Short mmCIF file of C-alpha atoms in Angstrom, two decimals:
data_model
loop_
_atom_site.label_atom_id
_atom_site.label_comp_id
_atom_site.label_asym_id
_atom_site.label_seq_id
_atom_site.Cartn_x
_atom_site.Cartn_y
_atom_site.Cartn_z
CA MET A 1 -0.48 0.08 0.10
CA ILE A 2 2.85 2.35 0.84
CA ALA A 3 4.52 1.74 -2.20
CA ALA A 4 1.35 2.17 -4.25
CA ALA A 5 0.68 5.51 -2.96
CA VAL A 6 4.25 6.72 -3.75
CA ASN A 7 3.82 5.90 -7.02
CA PHE A 8 0.93 7.29 -7.36
CA PHE A 9 2.01 10.31 -5.63
CA ARG A 10 5.25 10.32 -8.55
CA GLY A 11 2.76 9.86 -11.02
CA ALA A 12 1.17 12.49 -10.07
CA HIS A 13 4.21 15.04 -10.16
CA VAL A 14 4.88 13.68 -13.78
CA GLY A 15 1.16 14.40 -14.90
CA PHE A 16 1.80 17.90 -13.30
CA VAL A 17 4.99 18.45 -15.10
CA LEU A 18 3.74 17.44 -18.25
CA ALA A 19 0.58 19.74 -17.98
CA ARG A 20 2.69 22.47 -16.87
CA GLU A 21 5.17 21.91 -19.99
CA GLY A 22 1.85 22.25 -22.21
CA ALA A 23 2.53 18.34 -23.20
CA LEU A 24 -1.28 17.69 -23.07
CA ALA A 25 -1.75 20.17 -26.19
CA LEU A 26 -0.56 16.49 -28.29
CA VAL A 27 -3.85 15.10 -27.10
CA ASP A 28 -6.76 15.50 -29.79
CA ALA A 29 -9.87 15.95 -27.46
CA SER A 30 -12.20 15.38 -30.21
CA GLU A 31 -11.69 11.48 -29.67
CA LEU A 32 -11.97 11.88 -26.19
CA PRO A 33 -15.80 11.17 -24.17
CA PRO A 34 -17.25 14.32 -22.77
CA HIS A 35 -15.96 14.05 -19.06
CA LEU A 36 -12.48 13.45 -20.26
CA ARG A 37 -12.75 16.49 -22.63
CA LEU A 38 -14.07 18.72 -19.52
CA GLY A 39 -11.07 16.74 -17.63
CA LEU A 40 -8.22 18.16 -20.24
CA ARG A 41 -9.59 21.49 -20.31
CA ILE A 42 -9.32 21.89 -16.48
CA VAL A 43 -5.90 20.23 -16.57
CA ARG A 44 -4.47 22.30 -19.47
CA LEU A 45 -4.80 25.76 -17.18
CA LEU A 46 -1.57 24.51 -15.58
CA GLU A 47 0.26 25.20 -18.86
CA ARG A 48 2.41 28.00 -18.69
CA PRO A 49 3.03 30.40 -21.67
CA ALA A 50 5.61 29.13 -23.96
CA LEU A 51 6.59 29.00 -27.74
CA GLY A 52 7.13 25.66 -29.77
CA THR A 53 4.59 23.35 -30.69
CA GLY A 54 2.92 20.69 -28.82
CA ALA A 55 5.67 18.19 -29.69
CA ALA A 56 8.29 19.98 -28.83
CA ARG A 57 6.38 20.81 -25.11
CA LEU A 58 6.54 17.03 -24.69
CA SER A 59 10.28 16.82 -25.59
CA ALA A 60 10.61 19.70 -22.58
CA GLY A 61 8.55 17.70 -20.31
CA LEU A 62 10.32 14.69 -20.85
CA THR A 63 13.85 16.22 -20.16
CA ARG A 64 12.53 18.17 -16.94
CA LEU A 65 11.72 14.76 -15.66
CA GLY A 66 15.00 13.19 -15.98
CA PRO A 67 17.07 10.22 -18.04
CA SER A 68 14.40 7.42 -17.33
CA TYR A 69 12.07 9.81 -19.31
CA VAL A 70 13.93 10.90 -21.75
CA LYS A 71 14.87 6.89 -22.65
CA PHE A 72 10.69 6.48 -23.02
CA GLY A 73 10.55 9.65 -25.09
CA GLN A 74 13.28 8.05 -27.09
CA PHE A 75 11.06 5.24 -27.41
CA LEU A 76 8.32 7.15 -27.95
CA ALA A 77 9.95 8.02 -30.95
CA THR A 78 9.80 4.67 -32.67
CA ARG A 79 6.24 4.72 -32.04
CA PRO A 80 4.77 7.24 -34.51
CA ASP A 81 1.40 5.33 -34.31
CA ILE A 82 0.82 7.11 -30.81
CA VAL A 83 2.14 9.83 -31.02
CA GLY A 84 1.78 11.10 -34.45
CA MET A 85 4.79 11.74 -37.00
CA SER A 86 5.14 15.25 -35.90
CA ALA A 87 6.15 14.21 -32.40
CA ALA A 88 7.91 11.35 -33.21
CA ARG A 89 10.17 13.45 -35.36
CA ASP A 90 10.73 15.78 -32.71
CA LEU A 91 11.21 13.28 -30.09
CA GLU A 92 13.98 12.15 -31.97
CA MET A 93 15.95 15.41 -31.11
CA LEU A 94 15.72 14.44 -27.35
CA GLN A 95 19.41 14.74 -25.69
CA ASP A 96 19.98 11.95 -23.79
CA ARG A 97 23.18 13.46 -22.59
CA VAL A 98 24.34 14.67 -18.91
CA PRO A 99 27.42 15.70 -17.79
CA PRO A 100 29.62 12.41 -17.09
CA PHE A 101 30.42 10.93 -13.74
CA PRO A 102 34.18 11.32 -12.47
CA GLN A 103 37.25 9.40 -13.89
CA ALA A 104 37.95 7.84 -10.47
CA VAL A 105 34.13 6.33 -10.03
CA ALA A 106 34.68 4.88 -13.69
CA VAL A 107 37.87 3.34 -12.74
CA LYS A 108 36.20 1.88 -9.10
CA VAL A 109 33.36 0.49 -11.68
CA VAL A 110 35.99 -0.90 -14.03
CA GLU A 111 37.89 -2.49 -11.12
CA ALA A 112 34.94 -3.89 -9.37
CA ALA A 113 33.52 -5.88 -12.84
CA PHE A 114 37.05 -7.86 -13.38
CA GLY A 115 38.73 -7.85 -9.62
CA LYS A 116 41.70 -5.93 -11.10
CA PRO A 117 43.27 -2.99 -10.87
CA ILE A 118 42.97 -1.01 -14.03
CA SER A 119 46.80 -0.66 -14.55
CA ALA A 120 46.78 -4.76 -15.41
CA LEU A 121 43.63 -4.28 -17.27
CA PHE A 122 44.58 -1.30 -19.83
CA VAL A 123 47.98 0.67 -21.04
CA ALA A 124 46.16 3.64 -21.36
CA PHE A 125 42.65 4.71 -19.83
CA GLY A 126 41.58 8.30 -20.53
CA GLU A 127 39.04 10.47 -19.55
CA PRO A 128 34.90 10.00 -20.78
CA VAL A 129 34.39 10.97 -24.58
CA ALA A 130 30.70 10.88 -24.05
CA ALA A 131 28.29 10.66 -21.55
CA ALA A 132 24.41 9.51 -21.53
CA SER A 133 21.96 8.92 -18.70
CA ILE A 134 23.09 5.26 -18.93
CA ALA A 135 26.71 4.92 -19.71
CA GLN A 136 29.83 6.97 -20.48
CA VAL A 137 32.53 5.58 -23.31
CA HIS A 138 36.34 5.94 -22.40
CA LYS A 139 39.38 5.51 -24.91
CA ALA A 140 41.80 2.97 -23.83
CA VAL A 141 45.01 1.37 -24.92
CA VAL A 142 45.83 -2.50 -24.52
CA HIS A 143 48.81 -4.20 -25.63
CA ASP A 144 48.56 -7.50 -27.68
CA ALA A 145 50.64 -10.56 -27.10
CA ASP A 146 53.31 -9.38 -30.06
CA GLY A 147 53.58 -6.55 -28.45
CA THR A 148 51.77 -4.09 -30.49
CA GLN A 149 49.21 -1.85 -29.32
CA ARG A 150 45.27 -1.44 -30.04
CA THR A 151 42.94 1.07 -28.88
CA LEU A 152 39.66 0.42 -27.74
CA ALA A 153 36.37 2.04 -26.74
CA VAL A 154 35.12 1.58 -22.96
CA LYS A 155 31.59 1.81 -22.05
CA ILE A 156 30.50 1.80 -18.71
CA MET A 157 27.35 1.49 -16.48
CA ARG A 158 26.25 5.02 -14.65
CA PRO A 159 26.38 3.95 -10.84
CA GLY A 160 22.73 3.52 -9.79
CA VAL A 161 21.05 4.10 -13.16
CA ARG A 162 19.29 0.72 -12.70
CA GLU A 163 17.58 1.36 -9.46
CA ARG A 164 16.32 5.17 -10.31
CA PHE A 165 14.69 3.30 -14.10
CA GLN A 166 13.08 0.66 -12.05
CA ARG A 167 11.44 3.15 -10.02
CA ASP A 168 10.70 5.22 -12.90
CA VAL A 169 9.09 2.80 -14.88
CA GLU A 170 7.12 1.28 -11.94
CA VAL A 171 5.43 5.05 -12.15
CA MET A 172 5.33 4.14 -16.05
CA ARG A 173 3.11 1.14 -15.49
CA LEU A 174 0.24 3.14 -13.08
CA LEU A 175 0.09 5.79 -15.71
CA ALA A 176 -0.56 3.19 -18.54
CA ARG A 177 -3.38 1.41 -16.20
CA ILE A 178 -4.80 5.23 -15.89
CA VAL A 179 -5.05 5.55 -19.21
CA HIS A 180 -6.13 2.08 -20.15
CA VAL A 181 -9.11 2.43 -17.45
CA LEU A 182 -9.94 6.25 -18.60
CA SER A 183 -10.03 5.61 -22.45
CA PRO A 184 -10.46 1.93 -23.16
CA GLN A 185 -10.25 2.93 -27.22
CA ALA A 186 -6.68 3.19 -26.19
CA GLU A 187 -6.29 -0.36 -25.77
CA ARG A 188 -5.76 -0.94 -29.91
CA LEU A 189 -2.25 1.13 -28.87
CA ARG A 190 -1.88 -1.37 -25.91
CA PRO A 191 -0.39 1.68 -23.57
CA ARG A 192 0.82 -1.18 -20.98
CA ASP A 193 2.50 -3.36 -23.28
CA VAL A 194 4.70 -0.10 -25.10
CA VAL A 195 5.89 0.33 -21.13
CA GLU A 196 6.65 -3.59 -20.61
CA ILE A 197 8.46 -3.38 -24.19
CA LEU A 198 10.50 -0.20 -22.68
CA ALA A 199 11.17 -1.84 -19.39
CA ARG A 200 12.37 -4.87 -21.30
CA SER A 201 14.18 -3.16 -23.70
CA VAL A 202 15.98 -0.94 -21.20
CA THR A 203 16.43 -3.67 -18.80
CA MET A 204 18.58 -5.70 -21.72
CA GLU A 205 20.41 -2.45 -22.79
CA MET A 206 21.57 -2.46 -19.01
CA ASP A 207 23.61 -5.51 -19.44
CA PHE A 208 26.38 -5.19 -21.74
CA ARG A 209 26.87 -8.81 -22.07
CA LEU A 210 23.57 -8.98 -24.21
CA GLU A 211 24.73 -5.85 -26.29
CA ALA A 212 28.06 -7.63 -26.74
CA ALA A 213 25.83 -10.31 -27.82
CA ALA A 214 23.94 -8.61 -30.19
CA ALA A 215 27.03 -6.73 -31.61
CA SER A 216 28.54 -10.92 -32.09
CA GLU A 217 25.00 -11.81 -34.05
CA LEU A 218 24.98 -8.85 -36.16
CA ALA A 219 28.58 -9.54 -37.14
CA GLN A 220 28.08 -12.92 -37.88
CA ASN A 221 24.82 -12.41 -40.16
CA THR A 222 26.64 -9.54 -42.04
CA ALA A 223 30.45 -11.21 -42.63
CA GLU A 224 29.84 -11.86 -45.98
CA ASP A 225 28.49 -7.93 -46.89
CA ASP A 226 31.33 -6.52 -48.61
CA ASP A 227 30.00 -3.11 -47.44
CA PHE A 228 29.23 -3.27 -43.89
CA ARG A 229 31.10 -4.06 -40.55
CA VAL A 230 30.36 -4.30 -36.97
CA PRO A 231 33.04 -3.69 -34.60
CA ARG A 232 34.71 -6.16 -32.77
CA PRO A 233 33.47 -7.24 -29.39
CA GLU A 234 36.91 -7.57 -26.49
CA TRP A 235 35.14 -10.65 -24.35
CA GLU A 236 37.85 -11.00 -21.91
CA LEU A 237 36.67 -7.06 -21.21
CA ILE A 238 33.37 -7.39 -20.87
CA ALA A 239 30.92 -7.54 -18.05
CA ARG A 240 27.65 -6.33 -17.12
CA ASP A 241 28.61 -2.79 -16.34
CA VAL A 242 31.75 -2.83 -18.71
CA LEU A 243 31.90 -3.15 -22.26
CA THR A 244 34.92 -2.97 -24.63
CA CYS A 245 35.01 -3.24 -28.29
CA GLU A 246 37.54 -1.86 -31.11
CA TRP A 247 37.77 1.71 -31.48
CA ILE A 248 36.77 2.76 -34.84
CA ASP A 249 38.28 5.91 -36.72
CA GLY A 250 36.30 6.66 -39.40
CA THR A 251 34.02 9.49 -40.43
CA ARG A 252 30.22 10.17 -39.41
CA LEU A 253 27.61 10.47 -41.78
CA HIS A 254 26.67 13.94 -40.29
CA SER A 255 27.71 15.42 -43.63
CA ALA A 256 28.08 14.55 -47.12
CA ALA A 257 30.85 17.10 -47.52
CA ALA A 258 32.78 15.36 -44.61
CA LEU A 259 32.39 12.36 -46.19
CA ARG A 260 33.54 13.74 -49.96
CA GLU A 261 36.97 15.08 -47.99
CA ALA A 262 37.61 12.18 -46.78
CA GLY A 263 37.36 10.54 -50.24
CA HIS A 264 33.99 8.45 -50.04
CA ASP A 265 30.99 8.47 -52.36
CA PRO A 266 27.97 9.80 -50.59
CA HIS A 267 25.52 8.76 -52.89
CA ALA A 268 27.15 5.09 -52.54
CA ILE A 269 26.96 5.27 -49.02
CA GLY A 270 23.22 6.46 -48.78
CA ARG A 271 22.61 3.31 -50.77
CA THR A 272 24.76 1.05 -48.64
CA VAL A 273 22.67 2.51 -45.83
CA ILE A 274 19.65 1.18 -47.05
CA GLN A 275 20.54 -2.00 -48.69
CA SER A 276 22.69 -3.17 -45.02
CA PHE A 277 19.63 -2.18 -43.34
CA LEU A 278 17.01 -4.26 -45.69
CA ARG A 279 19.70 -7.06 -45.38
CA GLN A 280 19.66 -7.56 -41.83
CA ALA A 281 15.75 -6.55 -41.71
CA ILE A 282 14.59 -9.05 -44.44
CA ARG A 283 17.54 -11.72 -44.85
CA ASP A 284 18.43 -11.89 -41.42
CA GLY A 285 15.76 -11.07 -38.74
CA PHE A 286 17.70 -9.06 -36.53
CA PHE A 287 18.42 -5.74 -37.52
CA HIS A 288 20.16 -2.27 -35.65
CA ALA A 289 16.69 -0.20 -34.72
CA ASP A 290 19.03 2.80 -33.81
CA MET A 291 20.62 3.94 -36.79
CA HIS A 292 20.66 7.40 -36.72
CA GLN A 293 23.88 9.31 -37.73
CA GLY A 294 25.46 9.21 -34.57
CA ASN A 295 25.69 5.25 -34.84
CA LEU A 296 27.13 5.45 -38.27
CA PHE A 297 30.54 5.55 -39.34
CA VAL A 298 32.37 5.15 -43.06
CA ASP A 299 36.13 3.66 -42.09
CA ALA A 300 39.24 4.47 -43.98
CA ALA A 301 38.34 1.30 -46.69
CA GLY A 302 34.87 2.57 -47.00
CA LYS A 303 32.98 0.38 -44.98
CA LEU A 304 29.51 1.18 -43.37
CA VAL A 305 30.51 0.71 -39.81
CA ALA A 306 27.42 0.78 -36.68
CA VAL A 307 27.99 1.07 -33.20
CA ASP A 308 25.71 0.92 -30.48
CA PHE A 309 23.53 -1.90 -30.01
CA GLY A 310 21.20 -1.50 -27.32
CA ILE A 311 18.38 -1.37 -29.40
CA MET A 312 17.71 -4.06 -31.77
CA GLY A 313 14.58 -5.24 -33.83
CA ARG A 314 13.95 -8.81 -34.57
CA LEU A 315 11.39 -10.56 -37.27
CA GLY A 316 10.41 -14.04 -37.76
CA ARG A 317 10.08 -15.58 -40.97
CA LYS A 318 6.37 -14.74 -41.11
CA GLU A 319 7.11 -10.40 -40.59
CA ARG A 320 9.90 -10.75 -42.98
CA ARG A 321 8.16 -12.60 -45.94
CA PHE A 322 5.33 -9.35 -44.86
CA LEU A 323 7.75 -6.92 -45.25
CA ALA A 324 9.17 -8.34 -48.51
CA GLU A 325 6.05 -8.69 -49.88
CA ILE A 326 4.63 -5.44 -48.96
CA LEU A 327 7.63 -3.70 -50.51
CA LEU A 328 7.70 -5.45 -53.68
CA GLY A 329 3.98 -4.88 -54.00
CA PHE A 330 4.18 -1.04 -53.64
CA ILE A 331 7.01 -1.28 -55.82
CA MET A 332 5.00 -3.12 -58.71
CA ARG A 333 1.85 -1.43 -58.05
CA ASP A 334 0.00 -4.41 -57.02
CA TYR A 335 -2.19 -3.17 -54.16
CA ARG A 336 -4.14 -6.05 -53.76
CA ARG A 337 -1.57 -8.73 -53.01
CA VAL A 338 -0.17 -5.84 -50.35
CA ALA A 339 -4.21 -6.34 -48.96
CA GLN A 340 -3.96 -9.64 -49.58
CA VAL A 341 -0.39 -10.19 -47.52
CA HIS A 342 -1.94 -8.17 -44.67
CA PHE A 343 -5.38 -10.88 -44.13
CA GLU A 344 -2.92 -13.92 -44.83
CA ALA A 345 -0.60 -12.71 -41.87
CA GLY A 346 -3.75 -12.00 -39.74
CA TYR A 347 -3.29 -8.34 -39.08
CA VAL A 348 -6.75 -7.28 -40.55
CA PRO A 349 -9.41 -8.90 -39.15
CA ALA A 350 -11.06 -11.41 -41.55
CA HIS A 351 -14.63 -9.66 -41.36
CA HIS A 352 -13.21 -6.91 -43.49
CA SER A 353 -13.23 -6.66 -47.35
CA VAL A 354 -9.70 -7.49 -49.31
CA ASP A 355 -10.94 -5.67 -51.84
CA ASP A 356 -11.83 -2.54 -49.61
CA PHE A 357 -8.34 -2.63 -47.86
CA ALA A 358 -6.47 -2.74 -51.25
CA GLN A 359 -8.29 0.63 -52.18
CA ALA A 360 -7.23 2.18 -49.40
CA ILE A 361 -3.53 0.96 -49.86
CA ARG A 362 -4.00 1.85 -53.40
CA ALA A 363 -4.74 5.64 -52.21
CA ILE A 364 -0.89 5.62 -50.51
CA GLY A 365 0.94 3.64 -53.44
CA GLU A 366 -0.69 5.98 -56.33
CA PRO A 367 0.91 9.71 -55.17
CA ILE A 368 4.35 7.36 -54.79
CA HIS A 369 4.63 6.66 -58.37
CA GLN A 370 3.26 9.85 -59.52
CA ARG A 371 6.29 11.69 -57.93
CA ARG A 372 10.03 11.88 -58.16
CA ALA A 373 11.77 9.76 -56.02
CA ASP A 374 13.23 12.82 -54.37
CA GLU A 375 9.56 14.22 -53.25
CA ILE A 376 8.50 11.24 -51.73
CA SER A 377 7.70 11.65 -48.21
CA MET A 378 7.78 8.63 -46.18
CA ALA A 379 6.54 10.13 -43.27
CA LYS A 380 3.35 10.78 -45.24
CA VAL A 381 2.92 7.41 -46.04
CA LEU A 382 3.66 6.25 -42.70
CA THR A 383 0.65 8.49 -41.40
CA LEU A 384 -1.85 7.37 -43.99
CA LEU A 385 -0.56 3.75 -43.15
CA PHE A 386 -1.62 4.13 -39.38
CA ASP A 387 -4.81 5.77 -40.05
CA ILE A 388 -6.04 2.90 -42.34
CA THR A 389 -4.75 0.22 -39.68
CA ALA A 390 -7.31 2.27 -37.46
CA LEU A 391 -10.22 2.49 -39.88
CA PHE A 392 -9.43 -1.26 -40.35
CA ASP A 393 -9.22 -2.68 -37.00
CA MET A 394 -5.59 -3.39 -37.11
CA SER A 395 -4.35 -3.83 -33.96
CA THR A 396 -0.58 -2.51 -33.34
CA ARG A 397 2.39 -4.64 -34.52
CA THR A 398 5.11 -3.42 -32.34
CA GLU A 399 7.85 -5.14 -34.26
CA LEU A 400 6.74 -3.91 -37.45
CA VAL A 401 6.01 0.07 -36.34
CA MET A 402 9.29 -0.24 -35.00
CA LEU A 403 10.97 -1.52 -38.21
CA GLN A 404 8.72 1.26 -40.12
CA LYS A 405 10.53 3.52 -38.08
CA THR A 406 13.86 2.83 -38.55
CA MET A 407 13.10 3.12 -42.27
CA VAL A 408 12.09 6.42 -42.10
CA VAL A 409 15.51 7.31 -39.71
CA VAL A 410 17.18 5.18 -42.55
CA GLU A 411 15.80 6.86 -45.39
CA GLY A 412 16.47 10.28 -43.72
CA VAL A 413 20.22 9.45 -42.93
CA ALA A 414 20.59 8.47 -46.94
CA ARG A 415 18.61 11.40 -48.29
CA SER A 416 20.93 13.52 -46.22
CA LEU A 417 23.97 12.25 -48.39
CA ASP A 418 21.78 12.00 -51.52
CA PRO A 419 18.53 14.33 -51.82
CA LYS A 420 17.67 12.30 -55.08
CA LEU A 421 17.88 8.96 -53.33
CA ASP A 422 15.01 6.74 -54.51
CA MET A 423 14.09 4.10 -51.63
CA TRP A 424 11.96 1.99 -53.50
CA THR A 425 14.73 1.50 -56.35
CA SER A 426 17.36 1.14 -53.80
CA ALA A 427 15.74 -1.71 -52.10
CA GLU A 428 14.51 -3.79 -54.93
CA PRO A 429 17.67 -5.52 -55.11
CA VAL A 430 17.59 -6.77 -51.66
CA VAL A 431 13.86 -7.77 -51.93
CA ARG A 432 13.88 -9.29 -55.01
CA SER A 433 17.00 -11.25 -53.64
CA TRP A 434 14.81 -12.71 -50.41
CA ILE A 435 11.82 -13.06 -52.65
CA THR A 436 13.60 -15.33 -55.35
CA ARG A 437 15.33 -17.37 -52.80
CA ASN A 438 12.89 -18.06 -50.28
CA LEU A 439 9.44 -17.97 -52.14
CA GLY A 440 11.32 -19.32 -55.24
CA PRO A 441 11.81 -23.08 -56.46
CA ALA A 442 14.77 -23.06 -54.12
CA GLY A 443 13.05 -21.63 -51.41
CA ARG A 444 10.11 -24.10 -51.72
CA LEU A 445 12.48 -27.18 -52.00
CA GLU A 446 14.21 -26.46 -48.53
CA GLY A 447 10.57 -25.95 -47.17
CA ALA A 448 9.55 -28.97 -48.37
CA ALA A 449 12.62 -30.56 -47.02
CA HIS A 450 12.06 -29.06 -43.55
CA ALA A 451 8.56 -30.46 -43.67
CA ALA A 452 9.97 -34.23 -44.66
CA ARG A 453 12.45 -33.68 -41.93
CA THR A 454 10.17 -32.66 -39.11
CA LEU A 455 7.30 -35.38 -40.73
CA THR A 456 10.24 -37.75 -40.17
CA ASP A 457 11.12 -36.75 -36.67
CA ILE A 458 7.16 -37.01 -35.55
CA VAL A 459 7.16 -40.31 -37.14
CA ALA A 460 10.28 -41.81 -35.14
CA ASP A 461 8.47 -40.22 -32.35
CA VAL A 462 5.37 -42.53 -32.68
CA PRO A 463 6.22 -45.69 -31.06
CA ASP A 464 7.17 -43.09 -27.80
CA LEU A 465 4.23 -41.10 -28.10
CA ALA A 466 1.92 -44.45 -28.60
CA LEU A 467 3.57 -45.92 -25.33
CA ARG A 468 2.77 -42.37 -23.47
CA LEU A 469 -0.55 -42.41 -24.83
CA ARG A 470 -1.29 -45.76 -23.63
CA ARG A 471 -0.26 -44.72 -20.00
CA LEU A 472 -2.74 -41.83 -19.92
CA ILE A 473 -5.62 -44.07 -21.05
CA VAL A 474 -4.76 -46.64 -18.38
CA HIS A 475 -4.51 -43.79 -15.80
CA ALA A 476 -7.61 -42.30 -17.26
CA ASP A 477 -9.48 -45.69 -16.80
CA GLU A 478 -8.16 -45.99 -13.47
CA ALA A 479 -8.89 -42.57 -12.50
CA GLY A 480 -12.52 -43.04 -14.41
CA THR A 481 -12.77 -46.03 -11.80
CA GLY A 482 -11.95 -44.88 -9.21
CA ASP A 483 -14.20 -41.83 -9.60
CA ALA A 484 -17.04 -44.25 -10.19
CA ARG A 485 -16.47 -46.07 -7.31
CA ARG A 486 -16.42 -42.48 -5.46
CA LEU A 487 -19.71 -41.70 -7.02
CA GLU A 488 -21.05 -44.88 -6.00
CA ARG A 489 -20.31 -44.37 -2.37
CA ILE A 490 -21.55 -40.80 -2.43
CA ALA A 491 -24.84 -41.88 -4.29
CA ARG A 492 -24.98 -44.70 -1.72
CA ASN A 493 -24.33 -42.65 1.14
CA GLU A 494 -26.92 -39.87 -0.19
CA ARG A 495 -29.70 -42.37 -0.70
CA ARG A 496 -29.29 -43.79 2.97
CA ASN A 497 -29.74 -40.28 4.35
CA ALA A 498 -32.81 -39.53 2.38
CA LEU A 499 -34.12 -42.66 3.97
CA TRP A 500 -33.43 -42.13 7.51
CA GLN A 501 -34.58 -38.38 6.68
CA THR A 502 -37.96 -39.47 5.33
CA LEU A 503 -38.34 -42.03 8.05
CA ALA A 504 -38.02 -39.11 10.55
CA LEU A 505 -40.35 -36.73 8.81
CA TRP A 506 -42.86 -40.11 9.15
CA ALA A 507 -41.97 -40.25 12.72
CA ILE A 508 -42.77 -36.62 13.27
CA ALA A 509 -45.76 -36.57 11.29
CA ALA A 510 -47.13 -39.50 13.04
CA GLY A 511 -46.36 -37.93 16.37
CA VAL A 512 -48.11 -34.80 15.63
CA LEU A 513 -51.49 -37.01 14.71
CA VAL A 514 -51.33 -38.78 17.97
CA ALA A 515 -51.19 -35.56 19.61
CA ALA A 516 -53.94 -34.07 17.72
CA LEU A 517 -55.84 -37.04 18.29
CA ARG A 518 -55.56 -36.95 21.99
#
């Protein structure tokens, strides 16, 4: 009870800060029932005069609330279906940067993680070069066995951050429940699930062993790609609170001019950004979900290098097929196939019409083909898609929304390098390759072979399954026999009790009759 009361007051503080900063201007009052519209008008009286849109005010409010809420805002930037595209773009600009914690504290964290003095781990250990709410990065040097030196990046967990985040996420859970109770129609957007996904994501992000594993998996998946690579983790220098990997000397993707100055072709790099992401998503089903300019470099060999693997996305085979067929459908203007894919995947309820949904998809696709590549706004396309999903009762698919949002970010990075880049033309080779490989004759043969292996395994298990089934039947028979005996005893007792009750009633009646005759 005490914890619930504390969380309630903390939630009230969160609501007050957001109302004071004007973040509630994002709420569309027309979609609320009358009592909530009245409540919204009253709460908005708390707003202080300020410049900027509702989206900018939301960013200001989350910044005031602290690092956990900044992280939540950055997560909401991947959910434009909840906050809208304008707010999502604004939330992308939230700066997860705070002053670094002292060098002495960082040294203690590293020494505690490995049980050794810092001098036994590194030849040199520099001051922090970047700091965020969860961790900060230091530059360090080690000696190899052959005596050569290598430069490494050492990411160190900020002390106390886990406890603070767990406290704040309990408040977020409370607020999500309140939203659910006050506005049941918001359940289509699954606010409680969103908080749980955030909690799970950040919990994983706060264990650097898992981030290193993500980097290793992505590196394995992309090992044969000539234009993309991942920094090598230093496993002997990785712990829950410390992540050490190869230091990347490269050119950030902030400026096309800087890339040209370094001898790289920005147009080619733009295509690489898109194709690398699509290969990860469609071919591998495991993609970097935070591919903004700050996390991307081009090394001296011209390869795209990604860093920071705290936010990753996964797609199952069904979702990968869905994505590939959707993209190819838009490219080929086969809108009915795009609609059918939604129904086959179970994303749109069956009571809706495929033809009606295809018509809605056409309203999105045709404007794309009527414009030049550099005039197409993927943000507008996604906004229309989200409107259509609401119209056709399509429940939110979190993994697809993260994928779609990452596609927008990736396209933004690529377009900053080549404003006339055609995303669809760049995507087509990757999409066609996957469809040819997985849905063509070779893919069907592989699927048949997999089905045959599964059937063989089942046949091989038949004797064991039969034996188990026989045991179950015997147990059921024994249980049934036992139950029958118990039921018979109960019936016998009931008959006996009924007989004695009848005799007692007759005795009472006889007694009453005798008394009356006297």
